[in-house]
Structure formats: structure tokens, C-alpha cells
CSV table of N, CA and C in Angstrom, one decimal:
chain,number,residue,atom,x,y,z
A,1,MET,N,0.8,-1.4,0.1
A,1,MET,CA,0.0,0.1,0.2
A,1,MET,C,0.8,1.2,0.0
A,2,ARG,N,1.9,1.2,0.7
A,2,ARG,CA,2.5,2.3,0.7
A,2,ARG,C,3.4,2.6,-0.7
A,3,VAL,N,4.0,1.9,-1.2
A,3,VAL,CA,4.1,1.8,-2.6
A,3,VAL,C,3.0,2.7,-3.6
A,4,LEU,N,1.9,2.1,-3.4
A,4,LEU,CA,1.2,2.6,-4.2
A,4,LEU,C,0.8,3.9,-4.1
A,5,ARG,N,1.0,4.6,-2.6
A,5,ARG,CA,0.7,5.7,-2.4
A,5,ARG,C,2.0,6.9,-3.0
A,6,LEU,N,3.5,6.2,-3.0
A,6,LEU,CA,4.5,6.5,-3.4
A,6,LEU,C,4.4,7.1,-5.1
A,7,ILE,N,3.6,6.1,-5.5
A,7,ILE,CA,3.7,6.0,-7.2
A,7,ILE,C,2.5,7.2,-7.4
A,8,ALA,N,1.2,7.0,-6.5
A,8,ALA,CA,0.3,8.2,-6.9
A,8,ALA,C,1.2,9.6,-6.7
A,9,ALA,N,1.9,9.8,-5.4
A,9,ALA,CA,2.5,10.9,-5.4
A,9,ALA,C,3.4,11.5,-6.4
A,10,MET,N,4.1,10.5,-7.1
A,10,MET,CA,5.1,10.8,-8.2
A,10,MET,C,4.3,11.4,-9.2
A,11,ALA,N,3.2,10.4,-9.8
A,11,ALA,CA,2.4,10.8,-11.0
A,11,ALA,C,1.9,12.1,-10.7
A,12,ILE,N,1.9,12.8,-9.2
A,12,ILE,CA,1.2,14.1,-9.4
A,12,ILE,C,2.4,14.9,-9.2
A,13,VAL,N,3.7,14.6,-8.9
A,13,VAL,CA,4.7,15.5,-9.1
A,13,VAL,C,5.3,15.8,-10.4
A,14,VAL,N,5.5,14.6,-10.9
A,14,VAL,CA,6.1,14.6,-12.3
A,14,VAL,C,5.8,15.6,-13.5
A,15,PRO,N,4.2,15.5,-13.5
A,15,PRO,CA,3.7,16.5,-14.8
A,15,PRO,C,3.8,17.8,-14.3
A,16,GLY,N,3.8,18.2,-12.9
A,16,GLY,CA,3.8,19.5,-12.7
A,16,GLY,C,5.5,20.2,-13.1
A,17,ALA,N,6.5,19.1,-13.1
A,17,ALA,CA,7.9,19.6,-13.2
A,17,ALA,C,8.4,19.8,-14.7
A,18,ALA,N,7.3,19.4,-15.7
A,18,ALA,CA,7.3,19.8,-17.1
A,18,ALA,C,7.2,21.4,-16.9
A,19,GLY,N,6.3,21.8,-16.3
A,19,GLY,CA,6.2,23.2,-16.5
A,19,GLY,C,7.5,24.2,-16.3
A,20,CYS,N,8.8,23.5,-15.6
A,20,CYS,CA,9.6,24.2,-15.4
A,20,CYS,C,10.5,24.6,-16.4
A,21,HIS,N,10.2,23.9,-17.5
A,21,HIS,CA,10.9,24.3,-18.9
A,21,HIS,C,10.1,25.0,-19.8
A,22,GLY,N,9.1,25.6,-19.4
A,22,GLY,CA,8.6,27.0,-20.1
A,22,GLY,C,9.1,27.8,-20.3
A,23,LYS,N,8.0,29.3,-21.0
A,23,LYS,CA,8.9,30.3,-21.0
A,23,LYS,C,9.0,30.8,-19.4
A,24,GLY,N,10.0,31.4,-19.6
A,24,GLY,CA,10.6,32.2,-18.2
A,24,GLY,C,11.4,31.6,-17.9
A,25,ALA,N,11.9,30.1,-17.9
A,25,ALA,CA,13.0,29.4,-17.1
A,25,ALA,C,14.0,29.9,-17.6
A,26,VAL,N,15.0,29.9,-16.6
A,26,VAL,CA,16.5,30.4,-16.5
A,26,VAL,C,17.2,29.0,-17.3
A,27,GLN,N,18.1,29.1,-18.3
A,27,GLN,CA,18.4,28.3,-19.0
A,27,GLN,C,19.9,28.5,-18.5
A,28,MET,N,20.6,27.3,-17.8
A,28,MET,CA,21.8,27.4,-17.6
A,28,MET,C,23.1,27.1,-18.9
A,29,THR,N,23.9,28.0,-18.8
A,29,THR,CA,25.1,27.9,-20.1
A,29,THR,C,26.4,27.4,-19.5
A,30,ASP,N,27.0,26.9,-20.3
A,30,ASP,CA,28.4,26.3,-19.8
A,30,ASP,C,29.5,27.2,-20.4
A,31,PRO,N,30.0,28.3,-19.6
A,31,PRO,CA,30.8,28.8,-20.1
A,31,PRO,C,32.1,28.7,-21.2
A,32,MET,N,32.6,27.3,-20.7
A,32,MET,CA,33.4,26.8,-21.9
A,32,MET,C,32.8,26.8,-23.3
A,33,LEU,N,31.3,25.8,-23.3
A,33,LEU,CA,30.8,25.7,-24.6
A,33,LEU,C,30.6,26.9,-25.5
A,34,GLU,N,30.1,28.0,-24.6
A,34,GLU,CA,29.8,29.5,-25.2
A,34,GLU,C,31.0,30.0,-25.7
A,35,ALA,N,32.2,29.8,-25.1
A,35,ALA,CA,33.4,30.3,-25.6
A,35,ALA,C,33.8,29.7,-27.1
A,36,LEU,N,33.5,28.4,-26.9
A,36,LEU,CA,34.2,27.5,-28.4
A,36,LEU,C,32.7,28.0,-29.0
A,37,ARG,N,31.5,28.0,-29.0
A,37,ARG,CA,30.6,28.6,-29.8
A,37,ARG,C,31.1,30.1,-30.5
A,38,ALA,N,31.4,30.9,-29.6
A,38,ALA,CA,31.8,32.2,-29.9
A,38,ALA,C,33.2,32.3,-31.2
A,39,GLN,N,34.1,31.4,-30.6
A,39,GLN,CA,35.4,31.1,-31.7
A,39,GLN,C,35.0,30.5,-32.6
A,40,SER,N,34.0,29.9,-33.0
A,40,SER,CA,33.5,29.0,-34.4
A,40,SER,C,33.1,30.2,-34.9
A,41,ARG,N,31.9,30.8,-34.3
A,41,ARG,CA,31.2,32.1,-35.0
A,41,ARG,C,32.1,32.9,-35.4
A,42,GLU,N,32.9,33.5,-34.8
A,42,GLU,CA,34.5,34.5,-35.2
A,42,GLU,C,35.2,33.9,-36.2
A,43,ALA,N,35.3,32.6,-36.1
A,43,ALA,CA,36.3,32.1,-37.7
A,43,ALA,C,35.3,32.0,-38.8
A,44,GLY,N,34.0,32.0,-38.7
A,44,GLY,CA,33.2,31.7,-39.6
A,44,GLY,C,32.7,30.3,-40.2
A,45,LEU,N,32.8,29.5,-38.9
A,45,LEU,CA,32.6,28.1,-38.9
A,45,LEU,C,31.3,27.9,-38.6
A,46,GLY,N,30.7,26.9,-39.5
A,46,GLY,CA,29.6,26.0,-39.3
A,46,GLY,C,29.7,25.0,-38.4
A,47,TYR,N,28.4,24.3,-38.0
A,47,TYR,CA,28.5,23.4,-36.7
A,47,TYR,C,29.2,22.3,-37.4
A,48,ALA,N,29.2,22.0,-38.6
A,48,ALA,CA,30.0,20.6,-39.1
A,48,ALA,C,31.5,21.1,-38.7
A,49,GLU,N,31.8,22.1,-39.4
A,49,GLU,CA,33.6,22.5,-39.7
A,49,GLU,C,33.8,22.7,-38.3
A,50,ALA,N,33.0,23.3,-37.3
A,50,ALA,CA,33.2,23.5,-35.8
A,50,ALA,C,34.1,22.3,-35.2
A,51,GLN,N,33.4,21.1,-35.5
A,51,GLN,CA,33.6,19.6,-35.1
A,51,GLN,C,34.6,19.2,-36.0
A,52,GLY,N,35.1,19.8,-37.0
A,52,GLY,CA,36.0,19.3,-37.7
A,52,GLY,C,37.2,19.9,-37.0
A,53,LYS,N,37.2,21.1,-36.4
A,53,LYS,CA,38.1,22.1,-36.0
A,53,LYS,C,38.6,21.1,-34.9
A,54,HIS,N,37.7,21.0,-33.8
A,54,HIS,CA,38.3,20.3,-32.4
A,54,HIS,C,39.0,18.9,-33.0
A,55,LEU,N,38.5,18.3,-34.3
A,55,LEU,CA,39.5,17.0,-34.4
A,55,LEU,C,40.5,17.0,-34.8
A,56,PHE,N,40.6,18.3,-35.8
A,56,PHE,CA,41.7,18.7,-36.2
A,56,PHE,C,42.8,19.1,-35.0
A,57,ASP,N,42.6,19.6,-34.3
A,57,ASP,CA,43.1,20.2,-33.1
A,57,ASP,C,43.7,19.3,-32.2
A,58,ARG,N,42.9,18.1,-32.2
A,58,ARG,CA,43.4,16.7,-31.5
A,58,ARG,C,44.3,15.7,-32.4
A,59,TYR,N,44.0,15.5,-33.6
A,59,TYR,CA,45.0,14.5,-34.2
A,59,TYR,C,45.7,15.4,-35.3
A,60,CYS,N,45.9,16.7,-35.7
A,60,CYS,CA,46.4,16.9,-36.9
A,60,CYS,C,47.1,18.0,-36.6
A,61,ALA,N,46.7,18.7,-35.5
A,61,ALA,CA,47.5,20.3,-35.2
A,61,ALA,C,48.9,19.8,-34.7
A,62,THR,N,49.4,18.8,-34.2
A,62,THR,CA,50.8,18.8,-33.8
A,62,THR,C,51.9,18.9,-35.1
A,63,CYS,N,51.2,18.3,-36.1
A,63,CYS,CA,52.2,18.5,-37.4
A,63,CYS,C,51.6,19.5,-38.3
A,64,HIS,N,50.4,20.2,-38.3
A,64,HIS,CA,49.9,20.9,-39.2
A,64,HIS,C,50.1,22.2,-38.7
A,65,GLY,N,49.9,22.3,-37.3
A,65,GLY,CA,50.0,23.8,-36.5
A,65,GLY,C,48.7,23.8,-36.1
A,66,ASP,N,48.4,24.8,-35.3
A,66,ASP,CA,46.8,25.0,-34.5
A,66,ASP,C,45.9,25.8,-35.8
A,67,GLY,N,46.5,27.0,-36.7
A,67,GLY,CA,45.9,27.2,-37.9
A,67,GLY,C,46.0,26.4,-39.0
A,68,GLY,N,46.6,25.5,-39.2
A,68,GLY,CA,46.9,24.5,-40.4
A,68,GLY,C,48.2,25.3,-41.3
A,69,LYS,N,48.5,25.8,-41.0
A,69,LYS,CA,49.7,26.2,-41.9
A,69,LYS,C,51.3,25.7,-41.9
A,70,GLY,N,51.0,24.2,-41.3
A,70,GLY,CA,52.1,23.4,-41.4
A,70,GLY,C,53.3,23.7,-40.6
A,71,ASP,N,53.2,24.5,-39.4
A,71,ASP,CA,53.9,24.9,-38.6
A,71,ASP,C,53.7,24.4,-37.1
A,72,GLY,N,53.3,23.1,-37.0
A,72,GLY,CA,53.0,22.2,-35.6
A,72,GLY,C,54.2,22.0,-35.1
A,73,GLN,N,54.4,21.6,-34.0
A,73,GLN,CA,55.3,21.5,-33.0
A,73,GLN,C,56.2,20.2,-33.6
A,74,ASN,N,55.5,19.4,-34.1
A,74,ASN,CA,56.6,18.7,-35.1
A,74,ASN,C,57.0,18.8,-36.2
A,75,ALA,N,56.4,19.8,-37.2
A,75,ALA,CA,56.9,20.2,-38.4
A,75,ALA,C,58.2,20.3,-38.9
A,76,SER,N,58.9,20.9,-37.8
A,76,SER,CA,60.5,20.7,-38.1
A,76,SER,C,61.2,19.5,-38.0
A,77,ASN,N,60.6,18.8,-37.7
A,77,ASN,CA,60.9,17.1,-37.3
A,77,ASN,C,60.8,16.1,-38.9
A,78,LEU,N,60.0,16.8,-39.7
A,78,LEU,CA,59.2,15.9,-40.7
A,78,LEU,C,60.0,16.3,-41.8
A,79,THR,N,60.3,15.2,-42.9
A,79,THR,CA,60.8,15.9,-44.3
A,79,THR,C,60.1,14.7,-45.0
A,80,PRO,N,59.2,15.5,-45.7
A,80,PRO,CA,59.1,16.5,-46.4
A,80,PRO,C,58.1,17.2,-44.9
A,81,PRO,N,58.0,18.8,-45.0
A,81,PRO,CA,57.4,19.4,-44.0
A,81,PRO,C,55.7,19.3,-44.3
A,82,PRO,N,54.9,19.5,-43.3
A,82,PRO,CA,53.6,19.2,-43.4
A,82,PRO,C,53.0,20.6,-44.3
A,83,PRO,N,52.3,20.3,-45.1
A,83,PRO,CA,51.8,21.4,-46.1
A,83,PRO,C,50.9,22.8,-45.3
A,84,ASP,N,51.0,23.8,-46.0
A,84,ASP,CA,50.2,24.8,-45.5
A,84,ASP,C,48.7,24.6,-46.1
A,85,LEU,N,47.9,24.0,-45.1
A,85,LEU,CA,46.3,23.7,-45.7
A,85,LEU,C,45.7,25.1,-45.9
A,86,THR,N,46.1,26.1,-45.3
A,86,THR,CA,45.7,27.7,-45.7
A,86,THR,C,45.9,28.2,-46.9
A,87,ALA,N,47.1,27.8,-47.5
A,87,ALA,CA,47.4,28.4,-49.1
A,87,ALA,C,47.9,27.1,-49.9
A,88,PRO,N,46.8,26.3,-50.4
A,88,PRO,CA,47.0,24.9,-51.0
A,88,PRO,C,47.2,25.9,-52.5
A,89,LYS,N,48.1,24.8,-53.5
A,89,LYS,CA,48.3,25.0,-54.8
A,89,LYS,C,47.2,25.2,-55.9
A,90,ARG,N,46.2,24.3,-55.3
A,90,ARG,CA,45.0,24.3,-56.0
A,90,ARG,C,44.1,23.9,-54.9
A,91,PRO,N,42.5,24.4,-55.2
A,91,PRO,CA,41.5,24.1,-54.1
A,91,PRO,C,41.5,22.4,-53.9
A,92,PRO,N,41.3,22.2,-52.5
A,92,PRO,CA,41.2,20.8,-51.9
A,92,PRO,C,39.9,20.1,-52.4
A,93,ASP,N,40.2,19.1,-53.0
A,93,ASP,CA,39.0,18.1,-53.8
A,93,ASP,C,38.6,17.2,-52.4
A,94,GLN,N,37.4,17.4,-52.2
A,94,GLN,CA,37.0,16.5,-50.6
A,94,GLN,C,37.0,15.2,-51.0
A,95,GLY,N,37.1,14.5,-52.2
A,95,GLY,CA,37.2,13.2,-52.3
A,95,GLY,C,39.0,13.0,-51.6
A,96,ASP,N,40.2,13.7,-52.4
A,96,ASP,CA,41.1,13.6,-52.4
A,96,ASP,C,41.3,13.8,-50.3
A,97,LEU,N,40.5,14.8,-50.2
A,97,LEU,CA,40.8,15.0,-48.7
A,97,LEU,C,40.2,14.0,-47.8
A,98,ARG,N,39.3,13.3,-48.0
A,98,ARG,CA,38.9,12.1,-47.3
A,98,ARG,C,39.4,11.2,-47.3
A,99,LYS,N,40.5,10.8,-48.5
A,99,LYS,CA,41.2,9.6,-48.7
A,99,LYS,C,42.7,9.9,-48.2
A,100,VAL,N,42.9,11.1,-48.0
A,100,VAL,CA,44.2,11.3,-47.1
A,100,VAL,C,43.8,10.9,-45.7
A,101,ILE,N,42.6,11.7,-45.1
A,101,ILE,CA,42.4,11.6,-43.9
A,101,ILE,C,42.0,10.0,-43.5
A,102,ALA,N,41.5,9.3,-44.2
A,102,ALA,CA,41.2,7.8,-43.9
A,102,ALA,C,42.2,6.8,-44.1
A,103,GLU,N,43.2,7.1,-45.2
A,103,GLU,CA,44.2,6.1,-45.8
A,103,GLU,C,45.5,6.9,-45.5
A,104,GLY,N,45.6,7.8,-45.2
A,104,GLY,CA,47.1,8.7,-44.8
A,104,GLY,C,47.3,9.2,-46.1
A,105,SER,N,48.4,9.9,-46.4
A,105,SER,CA,48.9,10.6,-47.2
A,105,SER,C,49.6,9.6,-48.3
A,106,ALA,N,50.2,8.6,-47.8
A,106,ALA,CA,50.7,7.5,-48.6
A,106,ALA,C,49.7,7.0,-49.9
A,107,ALA,N,48.5,6.9,-49.4
A,107,ALA,CA,47.6,6.6,-50.4
A,107,ALA,C,47.2,7.6,-51.3
A,108,MET,N,47.8,8.7,-51.4
A,108,MET,CA,47.8,9.6,-52.5
A,108,MET,C,49.1,10.1,-53.3
A,109,GLY,N,50.3,8.8,-52.9
A,109,GLY,CA,51.4,8.9,-53.4
A,109,GLY,C,52.1,10.3,-53.1
A,110,ARG,N,52.1,10.5,-51.6
A,110,ARG,CA,52.6,11.7,-50.8
A,110,ARG,C,53.5,11.1,-49.8
A,111,SER,N,54.0,12.1,-48.9
A,111,SER,CA,54.7,11.2,-47.9
A,111,SER,C,53.9,10.2,-47.2
A,112,PRO,N,54.4,9.1,-46.5
A,112,PRO,CA,53.9,8.4,-45.8
A,112,PRO,C,53.9,8.9,-44.1
A,113,LEU,N,54.2,10.0,-43.9
A,113,LEU,CA,53.9,10.6,-42.7
A,113,LEU,C,52.8,10.9,-42.0
A,114,SER,N,52.0,11.1,-42.9
A,114,SER,CA,50.6,11.4,-42.4
A,114,SER,C,50.2,10.0,-42.3
A,115,PRO,N,49.6,9.6,-40.9
A,115,PRO,CA,49.0,8.5,-40.7
A,115,PRO,C,47.4,8.1,-41.4
A,116,PRO,N,47.1,7.2,-41.6
A,116,PRO,CA,45.5,7.0,-41.9
A,116,PRO,C,44.9,7.0,-40.4
A,117,TYR,N,43.7,7.5,-40.3
A,117,TYR,CA,42.8,7.5,-39.4
A,117,TYR,C,41.7,7.0,-39.6
A,118,GLY,N,41.5,6.3,-40.7
A,118,GLY,CA,40.0,5.3,-41.1
A,118,GLY,C,39.8,4.5,-40.1
A,119,ARG,N,40.4,4.0,-39.4
A,119,ARG,CA,39.9,3.0,-38.3
A,119,ARG,C,40.0,3.9,-36.8
A,120,SER,N,40.4,4.6,-36.8
A,120,SER,CA,40.2,5.8,-35.5
A,120,SER,C,38.9,6.6,-35.3
A,121,LEU,N,38.6,6.7,-36.5
A,121,LEU,CA,37.6,8.1,-37.0
A,121,LEU,C,36.6,7.3,-37.4
A,122,SER,N,35.2,7.8,-37.0
A,122,SER,CA,34.1,7.1,-37.9
A,122,SER,C,33.9,8.4,-39.3
A,123,ALA,N,32.9,7.3,-40.1
A,123,ALA,CA,33.0,8.6,-40.8
A,123,ALA,C,32.4,9.9,-41.3
A,124,GLN,N,31.5,10.3,-40.0
A,124,GLN,CA,31.1,11.3,-39.6
A,124,GLN,C,32.4,12.2,-39.2
A,125,GLU,N,33.2,11.7,-38.6
A,125,GLU,CA,34.2,12.4,-38.0
A,125,GLU,C,35.3,12.8,-39.2
A,126,ILE,N,35.5,11.7,-39.9
A,126,ILE,CA,36.2,12.2,-41.1
A,126,ILE,C,35.3,12.9,-41.7
A,127,ASP,N,34.1,13.0,-42.3
A,127,ASP,CA,33.4,14.2,-43.1
A,127,ASP,C,34.1,15.5,-42.4
A,128,TYR,N,33.5,15.6,-41.0
A,128,TYR,CA,33.8,16.8,-40.4
A,128,TYR,C,35.3,17.2,-40.5
A,129,LEU,N,36.1,16.7,-40.7
A,129,LEU,CA,37.8,17.1,-41.0
A,129,LEU,C,37.5,17.7,-42.1
A,130,THR,N,37.0,16.8,-43.1
A,130,THR,CA,37.1,17.2,-44.4
A,130,THR,C,36.5,18.7,-44.8
A,131,LEU,N,35.4,18.9,-43.9
A,131,LEU,CA,34.8,20.1,-43.8
A,131,LEU,C,35.8,21.2,-43.7
A,132,TYR,N,36.5,20.9,-42.3
A,132,TYR,CA,37.4,22.1,-42.0
A,132,TYR,C,38.5,22.2,-43.0
A,133,CYS,N,39.2,21.2,-43.0
A,133,CYS,CA,40.3,21.1,-43.9
A,133,CYS,C,40.0,22.3,-45.1
A,134,ARG,N,38.9,22.0,-45.8
A,134,ARG,CA,38.4,22.9,-46.9
A,134,ARG,C,37.9,24.1,-46.3
A,135,ALA,N,37.7,24.5,-44.9
A,135,ALA,CA,37.1,25.9,-44.5
A,135,ALA,C,38.8,26.5,-44.4
A,136,LEU,N,40.0,26.0,-43.9
A,136,LEU,CA,41.0,26.5,-43.8
A,136,LEU,C,41.7,26.9,-45.3
A,137,ALA,N,41.4,26.3,-46.4
A,137,ALA,CA,41.6,27.0,-47.4
A,137,ALA,C,40.8,28.3,-47.9
A,138,ARG,N,39.7,28.5,-47.3
A,138,ARG,CA,39.0,29.7,-48.0
A,138,ARG,C,39.6,30.6,-47.1
A,139,PRO,N,39.0,32.0,-48.1
A,139,PRO,CA,39.7,33.2,-47.4
A,139,PRO,C,39.2,33.5,-46.0
A,140,ALA,N,39.8,34.1,-45.0
A,140,ALA,CA,39.2,34.1,-43.8
A,140,ALA,C,38.1,35.3,-44.0
A,141,PRO,N,37.2,35.4,-43.2
A,141,PRO,CA,36.2,36.4,-43.3
A,141,PRO,C,36.5,37.6,-42.3
A,142,LYS,N,36.2,38.9,-43.5
A,142,LYS,CA,36.4,40.0,-42.9
A,142,LYS,C,36.0,40.4,-41.8
A,143,LYS,N,36.7,41.1,-40.9
A,143,LYS,CA,36.4,41.6,-39.6
A,143,LYS,C,35.3,43.0,-39.7
A,144,GLN,N,34.6,43.1,-39.2
A,144,GLN,CA,33.5,44.5,-39.1
A,144,GLN,C,34.5,45.3,-38.4
A,145,GLY,N,35.0,46.5,-39.0
A,145,GLY,CA,35.7,47.4,-37.9
A,145,GLY,C,34.6,48.2,-37.3
A,146,GLY,N,35.2,48.7,-36.5
A,146,GLY,CA,34.3,50.0,-35.7
A,146,GLY,C,35.3,51.0,-35.4
A,147,GLY,N,35.1,52.4,-35.3
A,147,GLY,CA,36.3,53.1,-34.7
A,147,GLY,C,36.1,54.6,-35.7
A,148,GLY,N,37.0,55.1,-35.3
A,148,GLY,CA,36.8,56.5,-36.1
A,148,GLY,C,38.0,57.1,-36.3
């Protein structure tokens, strides 16, 4: 009988709790998440490109550098050095980028120093990285200036 009263009390309380999320409810924000979103907006990145940036920072920046310029902390140890992804000789092809990320640069007849990530990353993560690498190659968004 006691269990039935508890269940009945929960049935009354739970529907009332749904009203807490209506208009006027205070939304809690994560300062770190908001900072990352602001950084992505400032860089002119969409959601998928921002996800790719996070993956790039984790897997690629050591050699390619934080901004993709080929100046990462390991770059000086590599021969040939990593390419500057911000100034490609030709526009990056999405299929080629995907292949390099998944199978390594040797799969494209390039240096064997860039490892294959096809077994470490999901297809979605490879898509995100591909989009971010393409974003690195496009001109930076112009900042709106103010001042006088």
C-alpha cells in the first residue's frame, strides 16, 4: 500500500515538473561551450566545420599547426614538412581530402608521414575533418571594424 501511495505522489509531481521548462525558465549555460561557440562564429565556421576543428586540434595540429599552416610543433622534424592547408596550390578536392584522412597521405602518392585515421575515426568524423580542411583553404572572413 505504501508503494502505491508513493507511485501516486510521483504521478502528481512529475507532470508539474514539466512546466519548469516553459517560458521564463532560466537556461543554464556552460561558459566553456559558449566560448567555443563564439570562437567558431568568429572564425566563420558552421557546426560541422567546428566539429572538424576540434578533431583537427586533437589529431592534426601537432604537425599541421593550430591554424593549419604546416607549422606544428612536430613540423621541423618532418621531411617533407606538412603542407600549409591555408594556401593550397589548388583548391582542395573533398574526395582527395577524405582519402588522405582515412588512408594516410601515402595513399595519394605523398609522404607516408601522415597516418591513416580510417580505423580511429568514424565516417562522420572524417566528414567533419574534410569540411574543416576545406574551410582552412578559403579566405578568412573580414572583420567588421568600428572606430573612427
